[in-house]
Amino acid sequence: MGLKIMYMKVFVQCSIAFFLCAMSSAQFDINYEETKVPEFKVPEPLTTFSGERISTPQEWDTKRRPEVYEFFERKVYGKVPGPLDKVTFKTLEEGNNALGGKALRKQVEITLRKNGKSIRFTLLIYLPKGASKIPVFLGYNFHGNHTVTAEDEVLISNAWSMNNASLNIDNHQLTAASRGGRAHRWAIDNIIEKGFGLATIYYGEIDPDKSDMNDGIHALFYEKGQERPKRDEWGSLSAWAFGYSKALDYLLTDDAIDPTKVIVFGHSRLGKAALWAAASDQRFAGAISNNSGCGGAALSKRRFGETINVINTQFPHWFCHNFKGYNNNEEALPVDQHLLLALVAPRPLYVASAKEDQWADPQGEFLSAYHTSKVYELFHKKGISEAQLPEIQQPIQNTVAYHLRAGKHDVTEYDWEQYLIWAHKMFNINP
Ligand code: GTR
C-alpha cells in the first residue's frame, strides 16, 4: 500500500516535471540543432577589453585576469557584499570506524555571523583511515548529507528543501526516509580506496534554492528594510560559491588534510557554483564541473539548449540582477564561459558532459574547455589541443580535462572513475 502511494507520488511528480518541461520548451524557442547555432566570435582570451595582447603569465595575472574576474563578478554572478564578522567551527560528531572500518567520519558545524545574525551549515567529511596529508574533493549535495551514504550517524539538516517524491521529501522537510538515496552519485568507496577524502554539504543550508531572497546567507548582509541584493550583488550561485570557500576555511585547519589539494566539485547548478568558487578563491587546488551547462562551462553565445533568457526566467535568483541585461542579447557579452574557466588557470580543471544532456550543450562545454586552453598554455600547462569533440567514453586528461559520457544528466561511477584517475596524475598521489 505504502509502496503504491509512493509510486503514485513519483508518477504525479514526474508528470508535473514533464509538463513543466514541455511548457518551458513551448514558452521558449530551444535550439538543439548544430546547423542553427548563430554565428558568433569567441572572445579572445589573451587580448584585453581595450585590445592589448597578453603574452606572459604575469600580464595575465595583473591585467587580463582582474578585468575578466571583475566582469563576471559585477555582471554575471554578483559580488559578495562584504566580509563576515566571524566564522566558527564546532565538531558535532566523529566516528573512527566508518564505511565498514576503512574511513574516519567527521561532522563539523560551521557558523557564519554578520550584523548580529547567523546561519549554520554542517560539513560531512570522510577520510581514508591511517592516511595523512589527504587530498579532498569538496562538493555540495542536493538533498542533504544523509542522502550521500546510508550511515545512521549522518545528521539530517532541518533546512528547507525542494520536495522530491523519489527521495520521499514532502513539505520541504528532510527526513531519514531518504537516507542513502543519492549514494549512487558519490562513489564514496572508490574515492576512499584511491586515497582521497570527500567533504560534502547540503547546499540549501547556505541559501535555499527558491526565488525569494529573504533567507539564507543573503539576509545576513541586509540593511534595515532591504529585501534583495543590489543589482551587482550575489545571486544564489555566488552565495553557494562563497559557502564552498567557508568550508575550505575549515578544511585548511584540519591537520589530516593536505591544504594544497582541495578540489572543488559540483554537478549541474552546483557545477556552476564550483567553477565560480574556484575562480573566486585561488586556494582551491582544482575544479570539476560535472554537466554544469548554461552559466557553467557551456558557451552562452551558441544559444544551444538552455539559454541566458531561459535560465534567468526559470531561476531568477541564481545570477545577479545585471545578468538579465544579456537575456536574448548574448552578442553583447564581451566574455563567454571559456573565460570563466580561464579564471581557474593554471590549476587543474575537469569539464565533463553527458551525451543525452543536450540541455547543457555538451559541444558548448567542450568548446569552452578547448578555448580556455590558450590561457593554460601560457602557463606551460597542457590543455585541449583539438577542436573536435571526442567520442563518448574517450576522455582527454591533461591539466584541462574533458570527457563525454554516454547517458543522461547525472553523476555516475564512470564520472568519478575518470576524476580519480586524473586527480592522481595531477596531484601526484601514491595510494
Ligand atoms: C536545470 C537547469 C540547469 C541545471 C539543472 C540542475 O533545470 O535548467 O541549468 O542547473 O537544473 O541543476 O540540475
PDB file of C-alpha atoms in Angstrom, residues 100-360:
ATOM      1  CA  GLY A 100      32.837  -0.674   7.266  1.00  0.00           C
ATOM      2  CA  GLY A 101      36.055   0.334   9.039  1.00  0.00           C
ATOM      3  CA  LYS A 102      38.047   1.896   6.217  1.00  0.00           C
ATOM      4  CA  ALA A 103      37.268   5.544   6.908  1.00  0.00           C
ATOM      5  CA  LEU A 104      37.067   8.265   9.513  1.00  0.00           C
ATOM      6  CA  ARG A 105      33.881  10.340   9.612  1.00  0.00           C
ATOM      7  CA  LYS A 106      33.617  13.835  10.951  1.00  0.00           C
ATOM      8  CA  GLN A 107      30.679  16.253  11.047  1.00  0.00           C
ATOM      9  CA  VAL A 108      31.619  19.868  11.593  1.00  0.00           C
ATOM     10  CA  GLU A 109      29.192  22.703  12.112  1.00  0.00           C
ATOM     11  CA  ILE A 110      30.287  25.987  10.569  1.00  0.00           C
ATOM     12  CA  THR A 111      28.612  29.177  11.800  1.00  0.00           C
ATOM     13  CA  LEU A 112      28.738  32.371   9.754  1.00  0.00           C
ATOM     14  CA  ARG A 113      27.940  35.618  11.609  1.00  0.00           C
ATOM     15  CA  LYS A 114      27.190  39.102  10.345  1.00  0.00           C
ATOM     16  CA  ASN A 115      25.297  42.071  11.798  1.00  0.00           C
ATOM     17  CA  GLY A 116      24.122  40.092  14.817  1.00  0.00           C
ATOM     18  CA  LYS A 117      22.588  37.404  12.565  1.00  0.00           C
ATOM     19  CA  SER A 118      23.934  33.945  11.742  1.00  0.00           C
ATOM     20  CA  ILE A 119      23.469  30.827   9.634  1.00  0.00           C
ATOM     21  CA  ARG A 120      24.909  27.376  10.214  1.00  0.00           C
ATOM     22  CA  PHE A 121      25.812  24.529   7.940  1.00  0.00           C
ATOM     23  CA  THR A 122      27.244  21.074   8.501  1.00  0.00           C
ATOM     24  CA  LEU A 123      30.234  19.717   6.653  1.00  0.00           C
ATOM     25  CA  LEU A 124      30.286  15.897   6.452  1.00  0.00           C
ATOM     26  CA  ILE A 125      33.809  14.567   5.931  1.00  0.00           C
ATOM     27  CA  TYR A 126      35.050  11.050   5.157  1.00  0.00           C
ATOM     28  CA  LEU A 127      38.794  10.411   5.148  1.00  0.00           C
ATOM     29  CA  PRO A 128      40.714   7.191   4.457  1.00  0.00           C
ATOM     30  CA  LYS A 129      41.913   5.708   7.734  1.00  0.00           C
ATOM     31  CA  GLY A 130      45.618   5.739   8.546  1.00  0.00           C
ATOM     32  CA  ALA A 131      46.480   8.302   5.879  1.00  0.00           C
ATOM     33  CA  SER A 132      47.954  11.762   6.292  1.00  0.00           C
ATOM     34  CA  LYS A 133      48.001  14.879   4.119  1.00  0.00           C
ATOM     35  CA  ILE A 134      44.894  13.664   2.372  1.00  0.00           C
ATOM     36  CA  PRO A 135      43.676  15.262  -0.873  1.00  0.00           C
ATOM     37  CA  VAL A 136      39.954  16.027  -0.646  1.00  0.00           C
ATOM     38  CA  PHE A 137      37.034  16.564  -3.011  1.00  0.00           C
ATOM     39  CA  LEU A 138      34.604  19.156  -1.693  1.00  0.00           C
ATOM     40  CA  GLY A 139      31.117  19.070  -3.215  1.00  0.00           C
ATOM     41  CA  TYR A 140      27.598  20.161  -2.358  1.00  0.00           C
ATOM     42  CA  ASN A 141      24.780  17.653  -2.347  1.00  0.00           C
ATOM     43  CA  PHE A 142      21.214  18.451  -3.481  1.00  0.00           C
ATOM     44  CA  HIS A 143      19.140  16.698  -0.830  1.00  0.00           C
ATOM     45  CA  GLY A 144      21.038  16.538   2.449  1.00  0.00           C
ATOM     46  CA  ASN A 145      24.253  14.936   3.737  1.00  0.00           C
ATOM     47  CA  HIS A 146      22.270  11.895   4.830  1.00  0.00           C
ATOM     48  CA  THR A 147      21.478  11.061   1.199  1.00  0.00           C
ATOM     49  CA  VAL A 148      25.175  10.652   0.357  1.00  0.00           C
ATOM     50  CA  THR A 149      25.683   7.487   2.451  1.00  0.00           C
ATOM     51  CA  ALA A 150      23.312   5.234   4.356  1.00  0.00           C
ATOM     52  CA  GLU A 151      25.225   5.617   7.642  1.00  0.00           C
ATOM     53  CA  ASP A 152      22.773   6.232  10.500  1.00  0.00           C
ATOM     54  CA  GLU A 153      25.110   8.668  12.215  1.00  0.00           C
ATOM     55  CA  VAL A 154      24.874  11.235   9.442  1.00  0.00           C
ATOM     56  CA  LEU A 155      22.903  14.190  10.764  1.00  0.00           C
ATOM     57  CA  ILE A 156      19.765  15.345   8.978  1.00  0.00           C
ATOM     58  CA  SER A 157      19.511  19.037   8.167  1.00  0.00           C
ATOM     59  CA  ASN A 158      16.364  20.932   9.078  1.00  0.00           C
ATOM     60  CA  ALA A 159      16.896  23.485   6.318  1.00  0.00           C
ATOM     61  CA  TRP A 160      14.225  23.994   3.661  1.00  0.00           C
ATOM     62  CA  SER A 161      14.397  21.505   0.800  1.00  0.00           C
ATOM     63  CA  MET A 162      12.745  21.110  -2.542  1.00  0.00           C
ATOM     64  CA  ASN A 163      10.223  18.284  -2.455  1.00  0.00           C
ATOM     65  CA  ASN A 164      11.245  15.081  -4.216  1.00  0.00           C
ATOM     66  CA  ALA A 165       8.942  12.080  -4.386  1.00  0.00           C
ATOM     67  CA  SER A 166      11.642   9.560  -5.296  1.00  0.00           C
ATOM     68  CA  LEU A 167      13.514  10.568  -2.125  1.00  0.00           C
ATOM     69  CA  ASN A 168      10.325  10.825  -0.039  1.00  0.00           C
ATOM     70  CA  ILE A 169      10.822  14.526   0.646  1.00  0.00           C
ATOM     71  CA  ASP A 170       7.474  16.127   1.497  1.00  0.00           C
ATOM     72  CA  ASN A 171       6.581  19.503   2.983  1.00  0.00           C
ATOM     73  CA  HIS A 172      10.074  20.793   2.207  1.00  0.00           C
ATOM     74  CA  GLN A 173      11.439  18.806   5.144  1.00  0.00           C
ATOM     75  CA  LEU A 174      14.336  16.347   5.027  1.00  0.00           C
ATOM     76  CA  THR A 175      13.822  13.039   6.841  1.00  0.00           C
ATOM     77  CA  ALA A 176      15.509   9.674   7.386  1.00  0.00           C
ATOM     78  CA  ALA A 177      13.332   8.240   4.594  1.00  0.00           C
ATOM     79  CA  SER A 178      15.917   9.449   2.058  1.00  0.00           C
ATOM     80  CA  ARG A 179      18.988   8.144   3.872  1.00  0.00           C
ATOM     81  CA  GLY A 180      21.478   6.862   1.284  1.00  0.00           C
ATOM     82  CA  GLY A 181      19.071   7.803  -1.534  1.00  0.00           C
ATOM     83  CA  ARG A 182      21.770   9.565  -3.560  1.00  0.00           C
ATOM     84  CA  ALA A 183      24.708   7.307  -2.654  1.00  0.00           C
ATOM     85  CA  HIS A 184      24.991   6.265  -6.312  1.00  0.00           C
ATOM     86  CA  ARG A 185      26.180   9.794  -7.165  1.00  0.00           C
ATOM     87  CA  TRP A 186      29.151   9.776  -4.803  1.00  0.00           C
ATOM     88  CA  ALA A 187      31.357   6.677  -5.440  1.00  0.00           C
ATOM     89  CA  ILE A 188      32.500   7.054  -1.869  1.00  0.00           C
ATOM     90  CA  ASP A 189      34.121   3.600  -1.581  1.00  0.00           C
ATOM     91  CA  ASN A 190      36.174   4.212  -4.692  1.00  0.00           C
ATOM     92  CA  ILE A 191      37.160   7.715  -3.501  1.00  0.00           C
ATOM     93  CA  ILE A 192      38.381   6.389  -0.142  1.00  0.00           C
ATOM     94  CA  GLU A 193      40.130   3.355  -1.655  1.00  0.00           C
ATOM     95  CA  LYS A 194      42.051   5.626  -4.042  1.00  0.00           C
ATOM     96  CA  GLY A 195      43.372   7.670  -1.102  1.00  0.00           C
ATOM     97  CA  PHE A 196      41.077  10.703  -1.299  1.00  0.00           C
ATOM     98  CA  GLY A 197      38.719  12.245   1.187  1.00  0.00           C
ATOM     99  CA  LEU A 198      35.216  13.520   0.491  1.00  0.00           C
ATOM    100  CA  ALA A 199      33.649  16.554   2.136  1.00  0.00           C
ATOM    101  CA  THR A 200      30.039  17.441   1.420  1.00  0.00           C
ATOM    102  CA  ILE A 201      27.421  19.998   2.465  1.00  0.00           C
ATOM    103  CA  TYR A 202      23.703  20.310   1.849  1.00  0.00           C
ATOM    104  CA  TYR A 203      23.539  23.393  -0.423  1.00  0.00           C
ATOM    105  CA  GLY A 204      20.164  24.506   0.982  1.00  0.00           C
ATOM    106  CA  GLU A 205      21.860  25.370   4.277  1.00  0.00           C
ATOM    107  CA  ILE A 206      23.748  28.208   2.578  1.00  0.00           C
ATOM    108  CA  ASP A 207      20.847  29.501   0.531  1.00  0.00           C
ATOM    109  CA  PRO A 208      17.541  27.709  -0.036  1.00  0.00           C
ATOM    110  CA  ASP A 209      17.064  27.247  -3.786  1.00  0.00           C
ATOM    111  CA  LYS A 210      13.928  29.346  -4.229  1.00  0.00           C
ATOM    112  CA  SER A 211      13.394  32.686  -5.834  1.00  0.00           C
ATOM    113  CA  ASP A 212      12.828  34.809  -2.744  1.00  0.00           C
ATOM    114  CA  MET A 213      15.977  36.421  -1.433  1.00  0.00           C
ATOM    115  CA  ASN A 214      14.883  36.843   2.180  1.00  0.00           C
ATOM    116  CA  ASP A 215      16.553  33.811   3.639  1.00  0.00           C
ATOM    117  CA  GLY A 216      19.873  32.013   3.660  1.00  0.00           C
ATOM    118  CA  ILE A 217      23.153  33.863   3.701  1.00  0.00           C
ATOM    119  CA  HIS A 218      21.885  36.887   1.719  1.00  0.00           C
ATOM    120  CA  ALA A 219      19.772  38.083   4.648  1.00  0.00           C
ATOM    121  CA  LEU A 220      22.809  38.356   6.947  1.00  0.00           C
ATOM    122  CA  PHE A 221      24.070  41.311   4.940  1.00  0.00           C
ATOM    123  CA  TYR A 222      20.844  43.310   4.529  1.00  0.00           C
ATOM    124  CA  GLU A 223      20.383  46.765   5.910  1.00  0.00           C
ATOM    125  CA  LYS A 224      17.071  47.558   7.568  1.00  0.00           C
ATOM    126  CA  GLY A 225      14.214  47.171   5.100  1.00  0.00           C
ATOM    127  CA  GLN A 226      16.394  45.604   2.382  1.00  0.00           C
ATOM    128  CA  GLU A 227      14.844  42.519   0.767  1.00  0.00           C
ATOM    129  CA  ARG A 228      17.138  41.695  -2.090  1.00  0.00           C
ATOM    130  CA  PRO A 229      20.760  42.153  -3.105  1.00  0.00           C
ATOM    131  CA  LYS A 230      21.784  45.201  -5.170  1.00  0.00           C
ATOM    132  CA  ARG A 231      21.967  44.816  -8.974  1.00  0.00           C
ATOM    133  CA  ASP A 232      25.625  43.800  -8.950  1.00  0.00           C
ATOM    134  CA  GLU A 233      25.448  41.722  -5.771  1.00  0.00           C
ATOM    135  CA  TRP A 234      25.281  37.980  -5.385  1.00  0.00           C
ATOM    136  CA  GLY A 235      22.577  35.639  -6.527  1.00  0.00           C
ATOM    137  CA  SER A 236      22.357  32.091  -5.190  1.00  0.00           C
ATOM    138  CA  LEU A 237      25.229  30.710  -7.306  1.00  0.00           C
ATOM    139  CA  SER A 238      27.609  33.270  -5.884  1.00  0.00           C
ATOM    140  CA  ALA A 239      26.267  32.541  -2.393  1.00  0.00           C
ATOM    141  CA  TRP A 240      26.889  28.805  -2.863  1.00  0.00           C
ATOM    142  CA  ALA A 241      30.390  29.587  -4.164  1.00  0.00           C
ATOM    143  CA  PHE A 242      31.015  31.634  -1.033  1.00  0.00           C
ATOM    144  CA  GLY A 243      29.806  28.690   1.077  1.00  0.00           C
ATOM    145  CA  TYR A 244      32.386  26.483  -0.659  1.00  0.00           C
ATOM    146  CA  SER A 245      35.070  28.958   0.443  1.00  0.00           C
ATOM    147  CA  LYS A 246      33.857  28.926   4.036  1.00  0.00           C
ATOM    148  CA  ALA A 247      34.004  25.126   4.040  1.00  0.00           C
ATOM    149  CA  LEU A 248      37.539  25.428   2.690  1.00  0.00           C
ATOM    150  CA  ASP A 249      38.387  27.736   5.611  1.00  0.00           C
ATOM    151  CA  TYR A 250      37.652  24.774   7.864  1.00  0.00           C
ATOM    152  CA  LEU A 251      39.377  22.125   5.702  1.00  0.00           C
ATOM    153  CA  LEU A 252      42.572  24.184   5.780  1.00  0.00           C
ATOM    154  CA  THR A 253      42.640  23.921   9.577  1.00  0.00           C
ATOM    155  CA  ASP A 254      42.302  20.125   9.634  1.00  0.00           C
ATOM    156  CA  ASP A 255      45.736  18.512  10.069  1.00  0.00           C
ATOM    157  CA  ALA A 256      44.742  15.292   8.321  1.00  0.00           C
ATOM    158  CA  ILE A 257      44.008  17.167   5.070  1.00  0.00           C
ATOM    159  CA  ASP A 258      46.537  18.415   2.524  1.00  0.00           C
ATOM    160  CA  PRO A 259      45.761  22.145   2.291  1.00  0.00           C
ATOM    161  CA  THR A 260      47.234  22.300  -1.219  1.00  0.00           C
ATOM    162  CA  LYS A 261      44.940  19.572  -2.540  1.00  0.00           C
ATOM    163  CA  VAL A 262      41.317  20.540  -2.014  1.00  0.00           C
ATOM    164  CA  ILE A 263      39.430  20.124  -5.302  1.00  0.00           C
ATOM    165  CA  VAL A 264      36.039  21.751  -5.617  1.00  0.00           C
ATOM    166  CA  PHE A 265      33.431  19.596  -7.341  1.00  0.00           C
ATOM    167  CA  GLY A 266      29.836  20.222  -8.385  1.00  0.00           C
ATOM    168  CA  HIS A 267      27.103  18.768 -10.551  1.00  0.00           C
ATOM    169  CA  SER A 268      24.786  20.862 -12.681  1.00  0.00           C
ATOM    170  CA  ARG A 269      23.794  24.110 -10.884  1.00  0.00           C
ATOM    171  CA  LEU A 270      26.343  23.145  -8.257  1.00  0.00           C
ATOM    172  CA  GLY A 271      28.920  22.699 -11.035  1.00  0.00           C
ATOM    173  CA  LYS A 272      28.276  26.332 -11.971  1.00  0.00           C
ATOM    174  CA  ALA A 273      28.821  27.260  -8.312  1.00  0.00           C
ATOM    175  CA  ALA A 274      32.010  25.135  -8.142  1.00  0.00           C
ATOM    176  CA  LEU A 275      33.516  26.937 -11.141  1.00  0.00           C
ATOM    177  CA  TRP A 276      32.717  30.344  -9.688  1.00  0.00           C
ATOM    178  CA  ALA A 277      34.160  29.210  -6.332  1.00  0.00           C
ATOM    179  CA  ALA A 278      37.445  28.147  -7.977  1.00  0.00           C
ATOM    180  CA  ALA A 279      37.540  31.420  -9.918  1.00  0.00           C
ATOM    181  CA  SER A 280      36.937  33.478  -6.773  1.00  0.00           C
ATOM    182  CA  ASP A 281      39.117  31.566  -4.341  1.00  0.00           C
ATOM    183  CA  GLN A 282      42.544  30.585  -5.560  1.00  0.00           C
ATOM    184  CA  ARG A 283      43.143  28.401  -2.513  1.00  0.00           C
ATOM    185  CA  PHE A 284      41.173  25.695  -4.335  1.00  0.00           C
ATOM    186  CA  ALA A 285      43.718  23.392  -5.977  1.00  0.00           C
ATOM    187  CA  GLY A 286      41.464  22.458  -8.879  1.00  0.00           C
ATOM    188  CA  ALA A 287      37.863  22.271 -10.055  1.00  0.00           C
ATOM    189  CA  ILE A 288      35.495  19.696 -11.519  1.00  0.00           C
ATOM    190  CA  SER A 289      32.391  20.763 -13.406  1.00  0.00           C
ATOM    191  CA  ASN A 290      30.014  17.859 -13.944  1.00  0.00           C
ATOM    192  CA  ASN A 291      27.310  18.654 -16.534  1.00  0.00           C
ATOM    193  CA  SER A 292      27.258  22.329 -15.485  1.00  0.00           C
ATOM    194  CA  GLY A 293      25.759  23.656 -18.739  1.00  0.00           C
ATOM    195  CA  CYS A 294      24.431  27.193 -19.176  1.00  0.00           C
ATOM    196  CA  GLY A 295      26.087  29.689 -16.821  1.00  0.00           C
ATOM    197  CA  GLY A 296      28.653  26.966 -16.046  1.00  0.00           C
ATOM    198  CA  ALA A 297      31.072  25.553 -18.603  1.00  0.00           C
ATOM    199  CA  ALA A 298      28.908  25.885 -21.749  1.00  0.00           C
ATOM    200  CA  LEU A 299      29.455  28.768 -24.184  1.00  0.00           C
ATOM    201  CA  SER A 300      26.435  31.084 -23.935  1.00  0.00           C
ATOM    202  CA  LYS A 301      26.819  32.604 -27.385  1.00  0.00           C
ATOM    203  CA  ARG A 302      25.940  29.262 -29.011  1.00  0.00           C
ATOM    204  CA  ARG A 303      22.358  29.555 -27.678  1.00  0.00           C
ATOM    205  CA  PHE A 304      22.103  25.763 -27.776  1.00  0.00           C
ATOM    206  CA  GLY A 305      19.790  24.080 -25.244  1.00  0.00           C
ATOM    207  CA  GLU A 306      19.314  26.266 -22.175  1.00  0.00           C
ATOM    208  CA  THR A 307      19.980  29.959 -22.850  1.00  0.00           C
ATOM    209  CA  ILE A 308      20.588  33.007 -20.656  1.00  0.00           C
ATOM    210  CA  ASN A 309      16.988  34.141 -21.114  1.00  0.00           C
ATOM    211  CA  VAL A 310      15.665  30.707 -20.158  1.00  0.00           C
ATOM    212  CA  ILE A 311      17.859  30.329 -17.091  1.00  0.00           C
ATOM    213  CA  ASN A 312      17.193  33.867 -15.837  1.00  0.00           C
ATOM    214  CA  THR A 313      13.458  33.358 -16.294  1.00  0.00           C
ATOM    215  CA  GLN A 314      13.240  29.932 -14.672  1.00  0.00           C
ATOM    216  CA  PHE A 315      15.775  30.629 -11.934  1.00  0.00           C
ATOM    217  CA  PRO A 316      15.614  34.407 -11.394  1.00  0.00           C
ATOM    218  CA  HIS A 317      17.588  34.108  -8.156  1.00  0.00           C
ATOM    219  CA  TRP A 318      20.698  32.311  -9.449  1.00  0.00           C
ATOM    220  CA  PHE A 319      22.657  35.155 -11.061  1.00  0.00           C
ATOM    221  CA  CYS A 320      22.957  38.839 -10.176  1.00  0.00           C
ATOM    222  CA  HIS A 321      20.305  41.225 -11.458  1.00  0.00           C
ATOM    223  CA  ASN A 322      22.719  42.728 -14.036  1.00  0.00           C
ATOM    224  CA  PHE A 323      22.933  39.402 -15.880  1.00  0.00           C
ATOM    225  CA  LYS A 324      19.320  39.801 -17.040  1.00  0.00           C
ATOM    226  CA  GLY A 325      20.630  42.503 -19.378  1.00  0.00           C
ATOM    227  CA  TYR A 326      22.018  39.667 -21.511  1.00  0.00           C
ATOM    228  CA  ASN A 327      18.701  37.847 -21.941  1.00  0.00           C
ATOM    229  CA  ASN A 328      18.406  37.220 -25.713  1.00  0.00           C
ATOM    230  CA  ASN A 329      21.392  39.527 -26.005  1.00  0.00           C
ATOM    231  CA  GLU A 330      24.371  37.161 -25.845  1.00  0.00           C
ATOM    232  CA  GLU A 331      26.172  39.061 -28.612  1.00  0.00           C
ATOM    233  CA  ALA A 332      26.608  41.986 -26.201  1.00  0.00           C
ATOM    234  CA  LEU A 333      28.705  39.867 -23.829  1.00  0.00           C
ATOM    235  CA  PRO A 334      32.414  40.770 -24.017  1.00  0.00           C
ATOM    236  CA  VAL A 335      33.192  37.400 -22.382  1.00  0.00           C
ATOM    237  CA  ASP A 336      31.942  33.851 -22.706  1.00  0.00           C
ATOM    238  CA  GLN A 337      32.169  30.931 -20.313  1.00  0.00           C
ATOM    239  CA  HIS A 338      35.624  29.818 -21.538  1.00  0.00           C
ATOM    240  CA  LEU A 339      36.845  32.910 -19.710  1.00  0.00           C
ATOM    241  CA  LEU A 340      35.190  31.722 -16.523  1.00  0.00           C
ATOM    242  CA  LEU A 341      37.187  28.502 -16.975  1.00  0.00           C
ATOM    243  CA  ALA A 342      40.322  30.584 -17.620  1.00  0.00           C
ATOM    244  CA  LEU A 343      39.952  32.072 -14.135  1.00  0.00           C
ATOM    245  CA  VAL A 344      40.771  28.585 -12.818  1.00  0.00           C
ATOM    246  CA  ALA A 345      44.106  28.541 -14.743  1.00  0.00           C
ATOM    247  CA  PRO A 346      46.763  27.307 -14.228  1.00  0.00           C
ATOM    248  CA  ARG A 347      45.119  24.915 -11.738  1.00  0.00           C
ATOM    249  CA  PRO A 348      43.765  21.557 -12.949  1.00  0.00           C
ATOM    250  CA  LEU A 349      40.263  21.790 -14.390  1.00  0.00           C
ATOM    251  CA  TYR A 350      37.920  18.993 -15.480  1.00  0.00           C
ATOM    252  CA  VAL A 351      34.813  19.625 -17.590  1.00  0.00           C
ATOM    253  CA  ALA A 352      32.505  16.640 -18.065  1.00  0.00           C
ATOM    254  CA  SER A 353      29.406  16.289 -20.214  1.00  0.00           C
ATOM    255  CA  ALA A 354      26.829  13.598 -20.898  1.00  0.00           C
ATOM    256  CA  LYS A 355      25.728  12.715 -24.412  1.00  0.00           C
ATOM    257  CA  GLU A 356      21.991  12.816 -23.684  1.00  0.00           C
ATOM    258  CA  ASP A 357      22.266  16.028 -21.665  1.00  0.00           C
ATOM    259  CA  GLN A 358      21.662  18.273 -24.662  1.00  0.00           C
ATOM    260  CA  TRP A 359      20.014  20.887 -22.417  1.00  0.00           C
ATOM    261  CA  ALA A 360      23.522  21.544 -21.016  1.00  0.00           C
TER     262      ALA A 360
END
